[in-house]
């Protein structure tokens, strides 16, 4: 029998608050941390930020003071969880070193989700986004090598390759072509709903991060690269959030959020090699079980519906951080030329010359250097070649093989 969070007993909500020193956790060591421990920390930070922001939005859409108080209560615990997770990231890591971790999450979490996604359209959406974040990893790795003299291989440790993906310059699409067809909570496998929530939260956190730290460098090209990629993360949030079933009620969405938090903490505590961090995942799971119970009660009251009907009988197979090099290469080798036309993914060469894609490209990429290209050109000029980490062999894409 698997684990069913609906049948477990969690920590009562009035016993979930912790003091400042408990929350001010000792950060991991950036040199010895397992790359996937870092990825789990970044992911759970994104999940907790989404929990908080979703709860705020919910509160802004109800006039019921009792409900607002209930939301405020659980939200305070979510905020504490966010601090305990996010404060694991050490101050010694530069923004760019942390960015490499963010893009590694975007590659390997999305790759796992795509391979385990039951809905073929959603799977295609994940593979589509995957190649774009894969390219971001390569652009930022070149920037970091140039500005800080640090190699991204010290962070990803060969688990994720670093080589061009769908070139960032080509990712800039008209906003209307980033909206996808939604999943259906009554027809789709619950795993699909959970996957979409997870990846939306991760991308949103990346978007927020670049929105705020992108102005920290003094070097204009670095500021430019952050702002250019931040705009793609906006596209990614639009892309993934439109997969969510917006027909769900606020209470249903709350239940799904809490269930997903249980699912991820349960998944990650099984894989976590660092015992101290594993304890945090275990503690937070016990808290989430209670959040889920409260959300289910709310759904029964407000919607007069049974939350069990929407949820699996037990948690699905654990979400896993693992190396996906072969899989990413296979997607790279077959989908590099895709773009989007409304909700469909099509080869860019099939677009009519007057498609809005080209008009948008002319606006943003016209007149002046494109930072994502400039960063590679400058690296080649300064060091004689670009920075890559091709672990299994040359790029599966012919035109990317001649390294600078
Ligand atoms: Fe949480
Ligand atoms: Fe990205
Ligand atoms: Fe992204
Ligand atoms: Fe929660």
Short mmCIF file of C-alpha atoms and ligand atoms in Angstrom, two decimals:
data_model
loop_
_atom_site.label_atom_id
_atom_site.label_comp_id
_atom_site.label_asym_id
_atom_site.label_seq_id
_atom_site.Cartn_x
_atom_site.Cartn_y
_atom_site.Cartn_z
CA UNK A 1 0.00 0.00 0.00
CA UNK A 2 1.31 3.44 -0.90
CA UNK A 3 1.12 6.61 1.12
CA UNK A 4 -2.23 8.39 1.32
CA UNK A 5 -1.86 11.86 2.93
CA UNK A 6 -5.63 12.02 3.41
CA UNK A 7 -5.39 9.21 5.95
CA UNK A 8 -2.35 10.38 7.87
CA UNK A 9 -2.26 12.53 10.97
CA UNK A 10 -0.29 15.75 10.68
CA UNK A 11 0.89 18.40 13.14
CA UNK A 12 -2.04 20.47 14.47
CA UNK A 13 -1.94 23.92 12.91
CA UNK A 14 -1.59 25.79 16.23
CA UNK A 15 1.60 23.82 16.91
CA UNK A 16 3.27 24.59 13.59
CA UNK A 17 4.89 27.95 14.37
CA UNK A 18 8.65 27.98 14.98
CA UNK A 19 10.97 30.57 16.56
CA UNK A 20 13.50 32.70 14.68
CA UNK A 21 16.50 30.54 15.37
CA UNK A 22 14.73 27.39 14.22
CA UNK A 23 13.84 29.14 10.98
CA UNK A 24 17.29 30.65 10.51
CA UNK A 25 18.68 27.31 9.39
CA UNK A 26 22.34 26.63 8.74
CA UNK A 27 22.88 26.84 4.96
CA UNK A 28 24.32 23.90 3.03
CA UNK A 29 27.93 24.08 1.90
CA UNK A 30 27.99 25.21 -1.71
CA UNK A 31 31.08 23.13 -2.56
CA UNK A 32 29.97 19.79 -1.20
CA UNK A 33 26.18 19.96 -1.65
CA UNK A 34 24.64 17.28 -3.85
CA UNK A 35 23.44 19.13 -7.00
CA UNK A 36 20.03 17.55 -6.63
CA UNK A 37 19.78 18.58 -2.97
CA UNK A 38 20.26 22.13 -4.22
CA UNK A 39 17.59 21.46 -6.88
CA UNK A 40 15.14 20.14 -4.27
CA UNK A 41 15.70 23.24 -2.12
CA UNK A 42 15.09 25.56 -5.08
CA UNK A 43 11.99 23.60 -6.09
CA UNK A 44 10.44 23.62 -2.63
CA UNK A 45 11.13 27.33 -2.29
CA UNK A 46 9.14 27.85 -5.50
CA UNK A 47 6.35 25.62 -4.21
CA UNK A 48 6.13 27.47 -0.88
CA UNK A 49 6.17 30.86 -2.60
CA UNK A 50 3.28 29.68 -4.78
CA UNK A 51 1.44 28.44 -1.66
CA UNK A 52 1.75 31.90 -0.12
CA UNK A 53 0.83 33.87 -3.24
CA UNK A 54 -2.10 31.61 -4.06
CA UNK A 55 -3.43 32.02 -0.52
CA UNK A 56 -3.14 35.81 -0.81
CA UNK A 57 -5.04 35.79 -4.10
CA UNK A 58 -7.72 33.57 -2.58
CA UNK A 59 -8.06 35.98 0.37
CA UNK A 60 -8.45 38.92 -2.03
CA UNK A 61 -11.34 37.18 -3.74
CA UNK A 62 -13.57 36.52 -0.75
CA UNK A 63 -15.57 38.78 1.57
CA UNK A 64 -15.83 36.03 4.22
CA UNK A 65 -13.78 37.16 7.24
CA UNK A 66 -13.72 33.69 8.81
CA UNK A 67 -12.29 32.30 5.60
CA UNK A 68 -9.72 35.13 5.43
CA UNK A 69 -8.66 34.31 9.01
CA UNK A 70 -8.38 30.61 8.21
CA UNK A 71 -6.26 31.40 5.15
CA UNK A 72 -4.07 33.79 7.17
CA UNK A 73 -3.44 31.09 9.75
CA UNK A 74 -2.23 28.43 7.33
CA UNK A 75 -0.44 31.03 5.22
CA UNK A 76 1.71 32.07 8.18
CA UNK A 77 2.91 28.48 8.46
CA UNK A 78 3.59 28.38 4.69
CA UNK A 79 5.65 31.56 5.06
CA UNK A 80 7.70 29.94 7.82
CA UNK A 81 8.25 26.88 5.65
CA UNK A 82 9.41 29.11 2.80
CA UNK A 83 11.97 30.75 5.10
CA UNK A 84 13.27 27.44 6.48
CA UNK A 85 13.72 26.15 2.92
CA UNK A 86 15.06 29.25 1.18
CA UNK A 87 17.51 30.06 3.97
CA UNK A 88 19.29 26.77 3.24
CA UNK A 89 20.86 28.54 0.25
CA UNK A 90 24.25 29.89 1.38
CA UNK A 91 25.24 33.54 1.16
CA UNK A 92 28.58 32.42 -0.28
CA UNK A 93 26.88 31.40 -3.52
CA UNK A 94 26.80 34.29 -5.98
CA UNK A 95 23.56 35.13 -7.76
CA UNK A 96 24.89 33.52 -10.92
CA UNK A 97 25.84 30.32 -9.12
CA UNK A 98 22.29 30.16 -7.77
CA UNK A 99 20.93 30.87 -11.26
CA UNK A 100 22.77 27.79 -12.57
CA UNK A 101 20.84 25.80 -9.94
CA UNK A 102 17.54 27.37 -11.04
CA UNK A 103 18.10 26.38 -14.66
CA UNK A 104 19.26 22.91 -13.67
CA UNK A 105 15.92 22.54 -11.85
CA UNK A 106 14.11 23.74 -14.97
CA UNK A 107 15.90 21.13 -17.08
CA UNK A 108 15.83 18.05 -14.86
CA UNK A 109 12.47 18.57 -13.13
CA UNK A 110 10.76 19.31 -16.44
CA UNK A 111 12.49 16.32 -18.05
CA UNK A 112 11.24 13.99 -15.30
CA UNK A 113 7.72 15.42 -15.53
CA UNK A 114 7.66 15.12 -19.33
CA UNK A 115 8.69 11.46 -19.16
CA UNK A 116 5.98 10.71 -16.59
CA UNK A 117 3.20 12.86 -18.04
CA UNK A 118 0.10 10.88 -19.09
CA UNK A 119 -1.43 13.61 -21.28
CA UNK A 120 0.37 13.75 -24.68
CA UNK A 121 -0.34 17.44 -25.27
CA UNK A 122 0.98 18.42 -21.84
CA UNK A 123 4.01 16.22 -22.42
CA UNK A 124 4.72 18.09 -25.63
CA UNK A 125 4.38 21.38 -23.72
CA UNK A 126 7.03 20.23 -21.20
CA UNK A 127 9.43 19.09 -23.90
CA UNK A 128 8.95 22.41 -25.64
CA UNK A 129 9.83 24.45 -22.53
CA UNK A 130 12.65 22.12 -21.56
CA UNK A 131 14.79 23.01 -24.58
CA UNK A 132 14.47 26.70 -23.79
CA UNK A 133 15.61 26.48 -20.18
CA UNK A 134 18.36 24.16 -21.36
CA UNK A 135 19.63 27.03 -23.52
CA UNK A 136 19.43 29.47 -20.60
CA UNK A 137 21.73 27.22 -18.61
CA UNK A 138 24.31 27.45 -21.41
CA UNK A 139 24.05 31.28 -21.74
CA UNK A 140 24.34 31.87 -17.98
CA UNK A 141 27.23 29.40 -17.70
CA UNK A 142 29.14 31.44 -20.30
CA UNK A 143 28.35 34.65 -18.44
CA UNK A 144 29.50 33.22 -15.11
CA UNK A 145 32.76 31.90 -16.58
CA UNK A 146 33.47 35.31 -18.07
CA UNK A 147 32.47 37.53 -15.15
CA UNK A 148 33.41 35.40 -12.16
CA UNK A 149 35.83 32.87 -13.65
CA UNK A 150 33.64 30.08 -12.27
CA UNK A 151 32.79 26.91 -14.16
CA UNK A 152 29.18 25.75 -14.05
CA UNK A 153 30.38 22.12 -14.00
CA UNK A 154 31.28 22.66 -10.33
CA UNK A 155 27.56 23.14 -9.68
CA UNK A 156 25.85 20.67 -12.03
CA UNK A 157 28.64 18.09 -11.54
CA UNK A 158 28.12 16.37 -14.90
CA UNK A 159 24.52 15.36 -14.11
CA UNK A 160 23.19 17.92 -16.59
CA UNK A 161 24.93 18.86 -19.81
CA UNK A 162 25.59 22.45 -20.84
CA UNK A 163 25.38 23.09 -24.58
CA UNK A 164 23.05 25.14 -26.80
CA UNK A 165 19.32 24.38 -26.71
CA UNK A 166 16.65 26.21 -28.69
CA UNK A 167 18.55 29.49 -29.01
CA UNK A 168 17.19 32.09 -26.62
CA UNK A 169 17.07 34.63 -29.47
CA UNK A 170 14.49 32.40 -31.22
CA UNK A 171 12.36 31.90 -28.07
CA UNK A 172 10.82 35.36 -28.16
CA UNK A 173 7.28 34.70 -29.39
CA UNK A 174 4.23 36.90 -29.61
CA UNK A 175 2.41 36.73 -26.23
CA UNK A 176 -0.71 35.24 -27.78
CA UNK A 177 1.24 32.19 -28.90
CA UNK A 178 2.21 31.27 -25.34
CA UNK A 179 -1.31 30.33 -24.23
CA UNK A 180 -1.93 26.56 -24.11
CA UNK A 181 -5.02 24.36 -23.97
CA UNK A 182 -6.08 23.60 -20.38
CA UNK A 183 -6.19 20.22 -18.70
CA UNK A 184 -9.55 18.98 -17.41
CA UNK A 185 -9.71 18.00 -13.73
CA UNK A 186 -12.66 15.72 -14.43
CA UNK A 187 -11.01 13.81 -17.27
CA UNK A 188 -7.26 14.05 -16.89
CA UNK A 189 -5.14 11.87 -14.64
CA UNK A 190 -4.56 13.68 -11.30
CA UNK A 191 -0.82 13.40 -11.99
CA UNK A 192 -1.25 15.81 -14.89
CA UNK A 193 -2.82 18.43 -12.60
CA UNK A 194 -0.02 18.02 -10.07
CA UNK A 195 2.72 18.22 -12.71
CA UNK A 196 1.28 21.46 -14.09
CA UNK A 197 1.13 23.01 -10.61
CA UNK A 198 4.71 22.02 -9.86
CA UNK A 199 6.26 23.30 -13.07
CA UNK A 200 4.21 26.52 -12.99
CA UNK A 201 5.46 27.20 -9.46
CA UNK A 202 9.09 26.48 -10.41
CA UNK A 203 8.97 28.72 -13.47
CA UNK A 204 7.20 31.47 -11.56
CA UNK A 205 9.91 31.42 -8.93
CA UNK A 206 12.57 31.68 -11.63
CA UNK A 207 10.70 34.56 -13.22
CA UNK A 208 10.47 36.37 -9.87
CA UNK A 209 14.13 35.75 -9.15
CA UNK A 210 15.35 37.28 -12.43
CA UNK A 211 12.85 40.13 -12.15
CA UNK A 212 14.52 41.17 -8.92
CA UNK A 213 18.18 40.20 -9.07
CA UNK A 214 18.66 41.01 -12.77
CA UNK A 215 19.60 44.58 -11.92
CA UNK A 216 22.35 43.61 -9.43
CA UNK A 217 25.27 43.29 -11.90
CA UNK A 218 27.08 46.43 -13.01
CA UNK A 219 28.13 44.97 -16.38
CA UNK A 220 25.50 46.07 -19.00
CA UNK A 221 25.68 42.77 -20.89
CA UNK A 222 24.93 40.81 -17.68
CA UNK A 223 21.98 43.09 -16.89
CA UNK A 224 20.83 42.59 -20.48
CA UNK A 225 21.05 38.79 -20.29
CA UNK A 226 18.98 38.70 -17.11
CA UNK A 227 16.28 40.92 -18.55
CA UNK A 228 16.14 39.02 -21.82
CA UNK A 229 15.84 35.62 -20.10
CA UNK A 230 13.42 37.07 -17.50
CA UNK A 231 11.07 37.80 -20.40
CA UNK A 232 11.25 34.16 -21.50
CA UNK A 233 10.40 33.09 -17.96
CA UNK A 234 7.31 35.31 -18.25
CA UNK A 235 6.48 33.35 -21.41
CA UNK A 236 7.06 30.09 -19.56
CA UNK A 237 4.73 31.05 -16.72
CA UNK A 238 2.04 31.94 -19.26
CA UNK A 239 2.69 28.67 -21.09
CA UNK A 240 2.52 26.40 -18.02
CA UNK A 241 -0.18 28.18 -16.05
CA UNK A 242 -2.53 27.93 -19.02
CA UNK A 243 -2.32 24.13 -18.69
CA UNK A 244 -3.97 24.39 -15.26
CA UNK A 245 -7.71 23.75 -15.14
CA UNK A 246 -9.00 27.25 -14.38
CA UNK A 247 -12.51 25.82 -14.07
CA UNK A 248 -11.61 24.52 -10.60
CA UNK A 249 -13.12 26.45 -7.68
CA UNK A 250 -10.83 28.32 -5.26
CA UNK A 251 -11.34 25.55 -2.70
CA UNK A 252 -10.53 22.83 -5.22
CA UNK A 253 -7.38 24.68 -6.21
CA UNK A 254 -6.40 25.02 -2.56
CA UNK A 255 -6.82 21.27 -2.05
CA UNK A 256 -4.67 20.57 -5.10
CA UNK A 257 -1.96 22.92 -3.84
CA UNK A 258 -1.82 21.25 -0.42
CA UNK A 259 -1.94 17.78 -1.92
CA UNK A 260 0.91 18.68 -4.23
CA UNK A 261 2.98 19.97 -1.30
CA UNK A 262 2.45 16.63 0.46
CA UNK A 263 3.42 14.79 -2.73
CA UNK A 264 6.66 16.72 -3.21
CA UNK A 265 7.85 16.63 0.40
CA UNK A 266 7.09 12.91 0.53
CA UNK A 267 8.96 12.38 -2.76
CA UNK A 268 11.99 14.40 -1.75
CA UNK A 269 12.41 12.99 1.75
CA UNK A 270 12.87 9.56 0.19
CA UNK A 271 15.72 10.73 -2.05
CA UNK A 272 17.47 13.20 0.24
CA UNK A 273 21.00 12.10 1.18
CA UNK A 274 21.58 14.98 3.64
CA UNK A 275 20.01 13.84 6.95
CA UNK A 276 19.56 17.36 8.28
CA UNK A 277 17.72 18.48 5.16
CA UNK A 278 15.72 15.25 5.06
CA UNK A 279 14.43 16.16 8.53
CA UNK A 280 13.10 19.42 7.16
CA UNK A 281 11.26 17.58 4.36
CA UNK A 282 9.77 15.18 6.95
CA UNK A 283 8.70 17.97 9.27
CA UNK A 284 7.14 19.94 6.43
CA UNK A 285 5.28 16.86 5.20
CA UNK A 286 3.71 16.49 8.65
CA UNK A 287 2.62 20.13 8.44
CA UNK A 288 1.24 19.76 4.91
CA UNK A 289 -0.90 16.79 5.92
CA UNK A 290 -2.70 19.16 8.29
CA UNK A 291 -2.95 21.92 5.65
CA UNK A 292 -4.51 19.35 3.34
CA UNK A 293 -7.02 18.26 5.98
CA UNK A 294 -8.05 21.89 6.56
CA UNK A 295 -8.35 22.54 2.80
CA UNK A 296 -10.49 19.42 2.32
CA UNK A 297 -12.80 20.49 5.13
CA UNK A 298 -13.16 23.90 3.49
CA UNK A 299 -13.97 22.31 0.14
CA UNK A 300 -16.64 20.11 1.69
CA UNK A 301 -18.21 23.15 3.35
CA UNK A 302 -18.10 25.66 0.51
CA UNK A 303 -18.45 23.44 -2.56
CA UNK A 304 -20.49 20.59 -0.98
CA UNK A 305 -18.14 18.27 -2.86
CA UNK A 306 -15.98 15.39 -1.80
CA UNK A 307 -12.24 16.14 -2.30
CA UNK A 308 -11.40 12.40 -2.37
CA UNK A 309 -13.19 12.10 -5.72
CA UNK A 310 -10.62 14.46 -7.28
CA UNK A 311 -7.52 12.88 -5.71
CA UNK A 312 -5.66 9.59 -6.21
CA UNK A 313 -6.05 6.78 -3.65
CA UNK A 314 -2.37 7.09 -2.83
CA UNK A 315 0.48 9.39 -3.82
CA UNK A 316 1.68 8.77 -7.39
CA UNK A 317 5.22 7.58 -8.08
CA UNK A 318 7.75 9.91 -6.41
CA UNK A 319 8.87 13.01 -8.32
CA UNK A 320 12.56 12.34 -8.82
CA UNK A 321 15.63 14.41 -9.50
CA UNK A 322 17.81 12.26 -11.71
CA UNK A 323 20.16 12.76 -14.61
CA UNK A 324 18.27 12.96 -17.91
CA UNK A 325 21.14 13.47 -20.35
CA UNK A 326 20.05 10.89 -22.94
CA UNK A 327 16.43 12.00 -22.86
CA UNK A 328 17.32 15.69 -23.20
CA UNK A 329 19.55 14.84 -26.17
CA UNK A 330 16.72 12.97 -27.81
CA UNK A 331 14.36 15.97 -27.43
CA UNK A 332 17.14 18.29 -28.58
CA UNK A 333 17.77 16.19 -31.68
CA UNK A 334 14.11 16.16 -32.73
CA UNK A 335 12.41 19.39 -31.59
CA UNK A 336 14.92 22.20 -31.84
CA UNK A 337 13.07 23.95 -34.70
CA UNK A 338 9.66 24.10 -32.97
CA UNK A 339 7.82 27.31 -32.19
CA UNK A 340 4.19 27.96 -31.26
CA UNK A 341 1.21 29.02 -33.30
CA UNK A 342 -1.69 29.73 -30.92
CA UNK A 343 -1.97 26.53 -28.87
CA UNK A 344 -0.02 24.29 -31.27
CA UNK A 345 3.68 23.49 -31.58
CA UNK A 346 4.91 23.76 -35.15
CA UNK A 347 8.25 23.93 -37.02
CA UNK A 348 9.20 27.59 -37.35
CA UNK A 349 9.70 27.17 -41.11
CA UNK A 350 5.95 26.41 -41.52
CA UNK A 351 4.93 29.89 -40.28
CA UNK A 352 3.79 32.33 -42.96
CA UNK A 353 6.26 35.22 -43.47
CA UNK A 354 3.67 37.67 -42.10
CA UNK A 355 3.14 35.66 -38.86
CA UNK A 356 3.17 37.78 -35.68
CA UNK A 357 6.18 35.75 -34.49
CA UNK A 358 8.42 37.53 -37.01
CA UNK A 359 6.96 40.94 -36.26
CA UNK A 360 7.61 40.46 -32.53
CA UNK A 361 11.13 39.16 -33.24
CA UNK A 362 11.88 42.29 -35.30
CA UNK A 363 10.84 44.54 -32.41
CA UNK A 364 12.76 42.88 -29.58
CA UNK A 365 15.81 41.60 -31.46
CA UNK A 366 16.12 44.53 -33.88
CA UNK A 367 18.53 47.47 -33.56
CA UNK A 368 21.23 46.61 -31.09
CA UNK A 369 22.93 43.58 -29.66
CA UNK A 370 20.86 40.65 -28.37
CA UNK A 371 22.38 39.86 -24.96
CA UNK A 372 22.00 36.06 -25.26
CA UNK A 373 24.08 36.14 -28.46
CA UNK A 374 26.48 38.79 -27.22
CA UNK A 375 27.43 36.72 -24.17
CA UNK A 376 28.65 33.88 -26.40
CA UNK A 377 30.46 36.18 -28.86
CA UNK A 378 32.26 37.93 -26.01
CA UNK A 379 33.23 34.63 -24.39
CA UNK A 380 34.69 33.41 -27.69
CA UNK A 381 36.61 36.69 -28.10
CA UNK A 382 37.97 36.61 -24.55
CA UNK A 383 38.75 32.90 -24.18
CA UNK A 384 38.96 31.62 -27.74
CA UNK A 385 35.91 29.35 -27.33
CA UNK A 386 32.51 29.16 -25.71
CA UNK A 387 31.90 27.33 -22.45
CA UNK A 388 30.24 23.92 -22.82
CA UNK A 389 29.90 20.77 -20.76
CA UNK A 390 29.18 17.96 -23.19
CA UNK A 391 29.53 14.82 -21.13
CA UNK A 392 28.39 12.11 -23.52
CA UNK A 393 29.55 13.56 -26.83
CA UNK A 394 29.04 16.34 -29.34
CA UNK A 395 25.67 18.09 -29.66
CA UNK A 396 22.94 16.02 -31.31
CA UNK A 397 22.11 19.10 -33.38
CA UNK A 398 24.37 19.27 -36.44
CA UNK A 399 24.63 23.07 -36.67
CA UNK A 400 25.64 23.33 -32.99
CA UNK A 401 28.59 20.97 -33.36
CA UNK A 402 31.30 23.37 -34.36
CA UNK A 403 32.18 24.80 -30.96
CA UNK A 404 33.77 28.23 -31.03
FE1 LIG B 1 3.87 24.57 2.46
FE1 LIG B 2 15.07 29.46 -17.88
FE1 LIG B 3 11.80 28.66 -17.82
FE1 LIG B 4 0.71 23.87 2.66
#
